[in-house]
């Protein structure tokens, strides 16, 4: 064998090895209990690996900002973001795209919940929250911070810091429920899906805490893919990934989100979230 042919084979072998060694990684914002997230997304990894024909790995993170950072640094190429974290990530990595969302994510809501000791009567009208103690979820949460803060300011006519006696950030929706149920905070705001799942599973005592207000709807969670995946994983990879996410129909997997199905999404769907974040000063 000539030296040229041998060199070509070595080069080809090296290229092939690097292609097959590539691992497609993804993460998700830590909006619930970590063990529940790991169970859900490791199943998603198995599903995507089968559909895409590449090794797929779920990478857990400790905070919303860590999910955005991992995406920015190309430590992950796909993320299950909330509305705000998705906007932040796509601003940091131009060319990245929202490609799929849960059917319910087109019409998402925040629930405001209160400990019974607060003596706030549930109503369609926004409650008088002046002087109560209040907990948001994560500082980067759409349903647990961004939209609740917007609704507070719009309805009460002043900044949240001027409304409440004390403000906290629980870190995730499950902890918001726990903190309000225990009385650590009188009122809190959270993702309506997490509340409804907790009620269904019996993990919240509805004799101690109740929903006092339901927000108007807004766009929220979505799958966002990083720019450049076709270069890294082959032509047409983004389209195959999109179709795999939209085709996720295993009832057990969907129930773990919980979502009925996934539908197409694009960046324009989240302009309202970006506008709200600008209006209340969370992004420039």
mmCIF file of C-alpha atoms in Angstrom:
data_model
loop_
_atom_site.group_PDB
_atom_site.id
_atom_site.type_symbol
_atom_site.label_atom_id
_atom_site.label_comp_id
_atom_site.label_asym_id
_atom_site.label_seq_id
_atom_site.Cartn_x
_atom_site.Cartn_y
_atom_site.Cartn_z
ATOM 1 C CA UNK A 1 0.000 0.000 0.000
ATOM 2 C CA UNK A 2 1.363 3.426 -0.949
ATOM 3 C CA UNK A 3 2.135 6.027 1.626
ATOM 4 C CA UNK A 4 -0.568 8.335 0.204
ATOM 5 C CA UNK A 5 -3.270 5.676 0.494
ATOM 6 C CA UNK A 6 -2.133 4.726 3.988
ATOM 7 C CA UNK A 7 -2.200 8.344 5.114
ATOM 8 C CA UNK A 8 -5.673 8.755 3.620
ATOM 9 C CA UNK A 9 -6.957 5.689 5.463
ATOM 10 C CA UNK A 10 -5.494 6.891 8.736
ATOM 11 C CA UNK A 11 -7.101 10.297 8.235
ATOM 12 C CA UNK A 12 -10.460 8.719 7.340
ATOM 13 C CA UNK A 13 -10.249 6.449 10.369
ATOM 14 C CA UNK A 14 -9.529 9.451 12.580
ATOM 15 C CA UNK A 15 -12.469 11.394 11.165
ATOM 16 C CA UNK A 16 -14.833 8.433 11.525
ATOM 17 C CA UNK A 17 -13.769 7.887 15.123
ATOM 18 C CA UNK A 18 -14.394 11.529 15.987
ATOM 19 C CA UNK A 19 -17.847 11.463 14.368
ATOM 20 C CA UNK A 20 -18.911 8.317 16.160
ATOM 21 C CA UNK A 21 -17.436 9.570 19.423
ATOM 22 C CA UNK A 22 -19.614 12.683 19.333
ATOM 23 C CA UNK A 23 -22.232 12.644 22.084
ATOM 24 C CA UNK A 24 -25.393 14.708 21.752
ATOM 25 C CA UNK A 25 -26.042 16.285 25.142
ATOM 26 C CA UNK A 26 -29.028 18.112 26.563
ATOM 27 C CA UNK A 27 -30.188 19.605 29.838
ATOM 28 C CA UNK A 28 -33.310 21.009 31.469
ATOM 29 C CA UNK A 29 -34.040 23.805 33.894
ATOM 30 C CA UNK A 30 -34.275 22.400 37.447
ATOM 31 C CA UNK A 31 -37.858 23.463 38.102
ATOM 32 C CA UNK A 32 -38.787 20.437 40.238
ATOM 33 C CA UNK A 33 -37.317 17.795 42.518
ATOM 34 C CA UNK A 34 -33.962 16.623 41.104
ATOM 35 C CA UNK A 35 -34.728 12.896 41.272
ATOM 36 C CA UNK A 36 -37.986 13.397 39.357
ATOM 37 C CA UNK A 37 -36.138 15.366 36.678
ATOM 38 C CA UNK A 38 -33.442 12.720 36.327
ATOM 39 C CA UNK A 39 -36.032 9.948 35.921
ATOM 40 C CA UNK A 40 -37.898 11.941 33.273
ATOM 41 C CA UNK A 41 -34.987 13.106 31.197
ATOM 42 C CA UNK A 42 -32.963 9.923 31.277
ATOM 43 C CA UNK A 43 -35.997 8.312 29.608
ATOM 44 C CA UNK A 44 -35.967 11.145 27.058
ATOM 45 C CA UNK A 45 -32.269 10.406 26.404
ATOM 46 C CA UNK A 46 -33.050 6.742 25.685
ATOM 47 C CA UNK A 47 -35.861 7.756 23.340
ATOM 48 C CA UNK A 48 -33.737 10.302 21.429
ATOM 49 C CA UNK A 49 -30.800 7.916 21.145
ATOM 50 C CA UNK A 50 -33.047 5.365 19.471
ATOM 51 C CA UNK A 51 -34.615 7.932 17.139
ATOM 52 C CA UNK A 52 -31.417 9.781 16.174
ATOM 53 C CA UNK A 53 -28.898 6.964 16.035
ATOM 54 C CA UNK A 54 -26.288 8.807 18.107
ATOM 55 C CA UNK A 55 -25.302 8.581 21.747
ATOM 56 C CA UNK A 56 -27.465 10.956 23.793
ATOM 57 C CA UNK A 57 -26.734 12.085 27.340
ATOM 58 C CA UNK A 58 -28.825 14.090 29.797
ATOM 59 C CA UNK A 59 -26.728 16.540 31.841
ATOM 60 C CA UNK A 60 -28.427 17.751 35.049
ATOM 61 C CA UNK A 61 -27.745 21.271 36.308
ATOM 62 C CA UNK A 62 -28.289 22.952 39.664
ATOM 63 C CA UNK A 63 -29.887 26.228 38.562
ATOM 64 C CA UNK A 64 -31.673 27.986 35.723
ATOM 65 C CA UNK A 65 -28.597 30.136 35.093
ATOM 66 C CA UNK A 66 -26.426 27.008 34.946
ATOM 67 C CA UNK A 67 -28.676 25.606 32.205
ATOM 68 C CA UNK A 68 -28.254 28.800 30.180
ATOM 69 C CA UNK A 69 -24.482 28.792 30.769
ATOM 70 C CA UNK A 70 -24.149 25.155 29.669
ATOM 71 C CA UNK A 71 -26.016 26.021 26.479
ATOM 72 C CA UNK A 72 -23.889 29.104 25.847
ATOM 73 C CA UNK A 73 -20.660 27.127 26.319
ATOM 74 C CA UNK A 74 -21.779 24.285 24.028
ATOM 75 C CA UNK A 75 -21.700 21.831 26.924
ATOM 76 C CA UNK A 76 -25.210 20.937 25.761
ATOM 77 C CA UNK A 77 -26.763 21.282 22.329
ATOM 78 C CA UNK A 78 -30.402 21.054 23.377
ATOM 79 C CA UNK A 79 -32.298 22.277 26.424
ATOM 80 C CA UNK A 80 -35.769 22.119 27.902
ATOM 81 C CA UNK A 81 -36.062 25.768 28.873
ATOM 82 C CA UNK A 82 -38.752 27.924 30.346
ATOM 83 C CA UNK A 83 -39.869 30.950 28.370
ATOM 84 C CA UNK A 84 -37.389 33.362 29.972
ATOM 85 C CA UNK A 85 -34.379 31.024 30.101
ATOM 86 C CA UNK A 86 -34.984 30.131 26.451
ATOM 87 C CA UNK A 87 -34.986 33.800 25.471
ATOM 88 C CA UNK A 88 -31.777 34.363 27.453
ATOM 89 C CA UNK A 89 -30.034 31.368 25.865
ATOM 90 C CA UNK A 90 -30.998 32.269 22.293
ATOM 91 C CA UNK A 91 -29.795 35.854 22.821
ATOM 92 C CA UNK A 92 -26.411 34.478 23.916
ATOM 93 C CA UNK A 93 -26.133 32.000 21.024
ATOM 94 C CA UNK A 94 -27.515 33.652 17.865
ATOM 95 C CA UNK A 95 -28.953 31.211 15.353
ATOM 96 C CA UNK A 96 -30.328 28.901 18.040
ATOM 97 C CA UNK A 97 -33.982 27.983 17.669
ATOM 98 C CA UNK A 98 -37.041 27.029 19.682
ATOM 99 C CA UNK A 99 -38.244 23.933 17.821
ATOM 100 C CA UNK A 100 -40.936 22.266 19.938
ATOM 101 C CA UNK A 101 -43.182 23.033 22.879
ATOM 102 C CA UNK A 102 -45.789 21.167 24.852
ATOM 103 C CA UNK A 103 -49.300 21.688 23.554
ATOM 104 C CA UNK A 104 -50.108 23.232 26.943
ATOM 105 C CA UNK A 105 -47.102 25.566 26.778
ATOM 106 C CA UNK A 106 -48.900 27.735 24.249
ATOM 107 C CA UNK A 107 -51.385 28.635 26.988
ATOM 108 C CA UNK A 108 -49.406 28.445 30.223
ATOM 109 C CA UNK A 109 -50.421 29.972 33.553
ATOM 110 C CA UNK A 110 -49.067 30.939 36.943
ATOM 111 C CA UNK A 111 -51.070 30.154 40.060
ATOM 112 C CA UNK A 112 -50.874 32.332 43.147
ATOM 113 C CA UNK A 113 -51.315 30.207 46.272
ATOM 114 C CA UNK A 114 -51.843 31.245 49.881
ATOM 115 C CA UNK A 115 -51.628 29.668 53.294
ATOM 116 C CA UNK A 116 -55.049 29.677 54.942
ATOM 117 C CA UNK A 117 -53.648 31.850 57.728
ATOM 118 C CA UNK A 118 -53.387 34.718 55.228
ATOM 119 C CA UNK A 119 -57.194 34.730 54.974
ATOM 120 C CA UNK A 120 -57.215 35.658 51.294
ATOM 121 C CA UNK A 121 -60.382 34.663 49.454
ATOM 122 C CA UNK A 122 -59.916 33.099 45.980
ATOM 123 C CA UNK A 123 -61.166 35.396 43.221
ATOM 124 C CA UNK A 124 -60.979 36.140 39.509
ATOM 125 C CA UNK A 125 -59.808 39.597 40.524
ATOM 126 C CA UNK A 126 -56.171 40.109 41.455
ATOM 127 C CA UNK A 127 -55.803 39.844 45.249
ATOM 128 C CA UNK A 128 -54.689 42.579 47.602
ATOM 129 C CA UNK A 129 -51.221 41.353 48.548
ATOM 130 C CA UNK A 130 -49.952 44.476 50.282
ATOM 131 C CA UNK A 131 -47.975 43.649 53.401
ATOM 132 C CA UNK A 132 -47.894 39.851 53.086
ATOM 133 C CA UNK A 133 -44.783 37.680 52.880
ATOM 134 C CA UNK A 134 -44.276 36.270 49.387
ATOM 135 C CA UNK A 135 -42.089 33.707 47.674
ATOM 136 C CA UNK A 136 -41.275 33.449 44.004
ATOM 137 C CA UNK A 137 -39.667 30.294 42.594
ATOM 138 C CA UNK A 138 -36.283 30.527 40.894
ATOM 139 C CA UNK A 139 -35.081 34.008 39.986
ATOM 140 C CA UNK A 140 -34.935 32.846 36.354
ATOM 141 C CA UNK A 141 -38.357 31.188 36.262
ATOM 142 C CA UNK A 142 -40.984 32.376 33.810
ATOM 143 C CA UNK A 143 -44.028 31.037 35.647
ATOM 144 C CA UNK A 144 -42.545 31.389 39.127
ATOM 145 C CA UNK A 145 -40.960 34.830 38.848
ATOM 146 C CA UNK A 146 -41.118 36.761 35.557
ATOM 147 C CA UNK A 147 -44.849 36.650 34.856
ATOM 148 C CA UNK A 148 -45.939 36.833 38.521
ATOM 149 C CA UNK A 149 -43.789 39.934 39.009
ATOM 150 C CA UNK A 150 -45.292 41.457 35.874
ATOM 151 C CA UNK A 151 -48.865 40.753 37.050
ATOM 152 C CA UNK A 152 -48.098 42.132 40.521
ATOM 153 C CA UNK A 153 -46.720 45.382 39.135
ATOM 154 C CA UNK A 154 -49.486 45.760 36.557
ATOM 155 C CA UNK A 155 -52.324 45.119 39.029
ATOM 156 C CA UNK A 156 -50.997 46.788 42.179
ATOM 157 C CA UNK A 157 -49.258 49.692 40.489
ATOM 158 C CA UNK A 158 -45.909 49.384 42.265
ATOM 159 C CA UNK A 159 -42.766 47.314 42.351
ATOM 160 C CA UNK A 160 -42.899 43.956 44.117
ATOM 161 C CA UNK A 161 -40.316 45.123 46.671
ATOM 162 C CA UNK A 162 -42.749 47.867 47.687
ATOM 163 C CA UNK A 163 -45.710 45.473 47.972
ATOM 164 C CA UNK A 164 -44.466 42.722 50.272
ATOM 165 C CA UNK A 165 -43.313 42.614 53.869
ATOM 166 C CA UNK A 166 -40.700 40.007 52.906
ATOM 167 C CA UNK A 167 -39.731 38.370 49.578
ATOM 168 C CA UNK A 168 -38.094 34.986 49.019
ATOM 169 C CA UNK A 169 -36.986 32.819 46.116
ATOM 170 C CA UNK A 170 -37.661 29.151 46.808
ATOM 171 C CA UNK A 171 -35.572 27.826 43.902
ATOM 172 C CA UNK A 172 -38.248 25.622 42.327
ATOM 173 C CA UNK A 173 -42.014 25.197 42.174
ATOM 174 C CA UNK A 174 -42.184 22.185 44.490
ATOM 175 C CA UNK A 175 -40.386 24.140 47.219
ATOM 176 C CA UNK A 176 -42.739 27.084 46.700
ATOM 177 C CA UNK A 177 -45.652 24.818 47.566
ATOM 178 C CA UNK A 178 -43.812 23.470 50.612
ATOM 179 C CA UNK A 179 -42.896 26.928 51.887
ATOM 180 C CA UNK A 180 -46.416 28.312 51.569
ATOM 181 C CA UNK A 181 -47.993 25.170 52.999
ATOM 182 C CA UNK A 182 -45.689 25.346 56.036
ATOM 183 C CA UNK A 183 -46.425 29.045 56.578
ATOM 184 C CA UNK A 184 -42.826 30.114 55.975
ATOM 185 C CA UNK A 185 -44.392 32.476 53.431
ATOM 186 C CA UNK A 186 -48.032 33.492 53.317
ATOM 187 C CA UNK A 187 -48.305 33.637 49.521
ATOM 188 C CA UNK A 188 -46.348 32.323 46.545
ATOM 189 C CA UNK A 189 -46.512 31.960 42.775
ATOM 190 C CA UNK A 190 -45.762 28.879 40.717
ATOM 191 C CA UNK A 191 -46.210 26.816 37.563
ATOM 192 C CA UNK A 192 -49.831 25.652 37.392
ATOM 193 C CA UNK A 193 -48.793 22.211 36.129
ATOM 194 C CA UNK A 194 -46.696 21.522 39.227
ATOM 195 C CA UNK A 195 -49.592 22.564 41.474
ATOM 196 C CA UNK A 196 -52.124 20.388 39.657
ATOM 197 C CA UNK A 197 -49.770 17.398 39.715
ATOM 198 C CA UNK A 198 -49.171 17.864 43.451
ATOM 199 C CA UNK A 199 -52.926 17.954 44.093
ATOM 200 C CA UNK A 200 -53.474 14.891 41.926
ATOM 201 C CA UNK A 201 -50.691 12.982 43.689
ATOM 202 C CA UNK A 202 -51.780 14.079 47.156
ATOM 203 C CA UNK A 203 -48.438 15.683 47.972
ATOM 204 C CA UNK A 204 -49.969 19.013 49.035
ATOM 205 C CA UNK A 205 -52.415 19.531 51.900
ATOM 206 C CA UNK A 206 -55.238 21.537 50.336
ATOM 207 C CA UNK A 207 -56.645 22.109 53.821
ATOM 208 C CA UNK A 208 -53.636 24.331 54.526
ATOM 209 C CA UNK A 209 -52.947 26.038 51.182
ATOM 210 C CA UNK A 210 -55.139 26.979 48.218
ATOM 211 C CA UNK A 211 -55.075 28.725 44.847
ATOM 212 C CA UNK A 212 -56.233 32.322 45.217
ATOM 213 C CA UNK A 213 -55.677 33.606 41.647
ATOM 214 C CA UNK A 214 -54.980 32.196 38.183
ATOM 215 C CA UNK A 215 -53.093 34.333 35.684
ATOM 216 C CA UNK A 216 -53.936 35.005 32.044
ATOM 217 C CA UNK A 217 -52.153 32.659 29.648
ATOM 218 C CA UNK A 218 -48.716 33.161 28.086
ATOM 219 C CA UNK A 219 -46.145 31.040 26.167
ATOM 220 C CA UNK A 220 -43.669 29.143 28.324
ATOM 221 C CA UNK A 221 -41.586 25.946 28.136
ATOM 222 C CA UNK A 222 -39.890 24.849 24.930
ATOM 223 C CA UNK A 223 -37.099 22.733 23.471
ATOM 224 C CA UNK A 224 -34.336 24.983 22.133
ATOM 225 C CA UNK A 225 -31.561 23.594 19.913
ATOM 226 C CA UNK A 226 -28.145 25.213 19.618
ATOM 227 C CA UNK A 227 -26.987 26.563 16.274
ATOM 228 C CA UNK A 228 -24.497 24.350 14.446
ATOM 229 C CA UNK A 229 -25.880 20.885 15.242
ATOM 230 C CA UNK A 230 -26.006 19.948 11.552
ATOM 231 C CA UNK A 231 -22.294 20.670 11.283
ATOM 232 C CA UNK A 232 -21.548 18.612 14.383
ATOM 233 C CA UNK A 233 -23.889 15.674 13.810
ATOM 234 C CA UNK A 234 -24.578 15.657 10.072
ATOM 235 C CA UNK A 235 -26.833 17.348 7.534
ATOM 236 C CA UNK A 236 -30.488 17.160 8.473
ATOM 237 C CA UNK A 237 -29.816 16.419 12.149
ATOM 238 C CA UNK A 238 -31.823 19.401 13.420
ATOM 239 C CA UNK A 239 -34.820 18.370 11.341
ATOM 240 C CA UNK A 240 -34.601 14.766 12.563
ATOM 241 C CA UNK A 241 -34.314 16.017 16.148
ATOM 242 C CA UNK A 242 -37.347 18.250 15.665
ATOM 243 C CA UNK A 243 -39.406 15.397 14.279
ATOM 244 C CA UNK A 244 -38.303 13.122 17.119
ATOM 245 C CA UNK A 245 -39.461 15.645 19.710
ATOM 246 C CA UNK A 246 -42.748 16.287 17.942
ATOM 247 C CA UNK A 247 -43.261 12.538 17.566
ATOM 248 C CA UNK A 248 -42.785 11.771 21.263
ATOM 249 C CA UNK A 249 -46.037 9.935 21.953
ATOM 250 C CA UNK A 250 -45.249 7.430 24.703
ATOM 251 C CA UNK A 251 -48.047 8.036 27.261
ATOM 252 C CA UNK A 252 -45.782 7.410 30.250
ATOM 253 C CA UNK A 253 -43.118 9.779 28.968
ATOM 254 C CA UNK A 254 -45.626 12.503 28.136
ATOM 255 C CA UNK A 255 -47.274 12.108 31.541
ATOM 256 C CA UNK A 256 -43.930 12.697 33.255
ATOM 257 C CA UNK A 257 -43.704 16.247 31.856
ATOM 258 C CA UNK A 258 -46.810 16.355 32.106
ATOM 259 C CA UNK A 259 -47.900 17.199 28.547
ATOM 260 C CA UNK A 260 -50.489 15.733 26.179
ATOM 261 C CA UNK A 261 -48.246 16.157 23.140
ATOM 262 C CA UNK A 262 -45.515 18.324 21.632
ATOM 263 C CA UNK A 263 -46.200 20.840 18.873
ATOM 264 C CA UNK A 264 -43.994 23.060 16.669
ATOM 265 C CA UNK A 265 -42.469 26.217 18.144
ATOM 266 C CA UNK A 266 -40.304 29.047 16.862
ATOM 267 C CA UNK A 267 -38.492 32.023 18.319
ATOM 268 C CA UNK A 268 -41.279 34.463 17.474
ATOM 269 C CA UNK A 269 -43.616 32.605 19.848
ATOM 270 C CA UNK A 270 -41.547 33.941 22.749
ATOM 271 C CA UNK A 271 -41.407 37.626 21.827
ATOM 272 C CA UNK A 272 -44.073 38.398 24.479
ATOM 273 C CA UNK A 273 -41.816 36.876 27.142
ATOM 274 C CA UNK A 274 -38.829 38.889 25.932
ATOM 275 C CA UNK A 275 -40.919 42.078 25.960
ATOM 276 C CA UNK A 276 -42.100 41.457 29.528
ATOM 277 C CA UNK A 277 -38.539 40.714 30.687
ATOM 278 C CA UNK A 278 -37.407 44.016 29.184
ATOM 279 C CA UNK A 279 -40.339 45.876 30.722
ATOM 280 C CA UNK A 280 -39.555 44.777 34.273
ATOM 281 C CA UNK A 281 -35.791 45.036 33.835
ATOM 282 C CA UNK A 282 -34.718 41.394 33.861
ATOM 283 C CA UNK A 283 -32.972 41.739 30.481
ATOM 284 C CA UNK A 284 -31.729 44.754 28.531
#
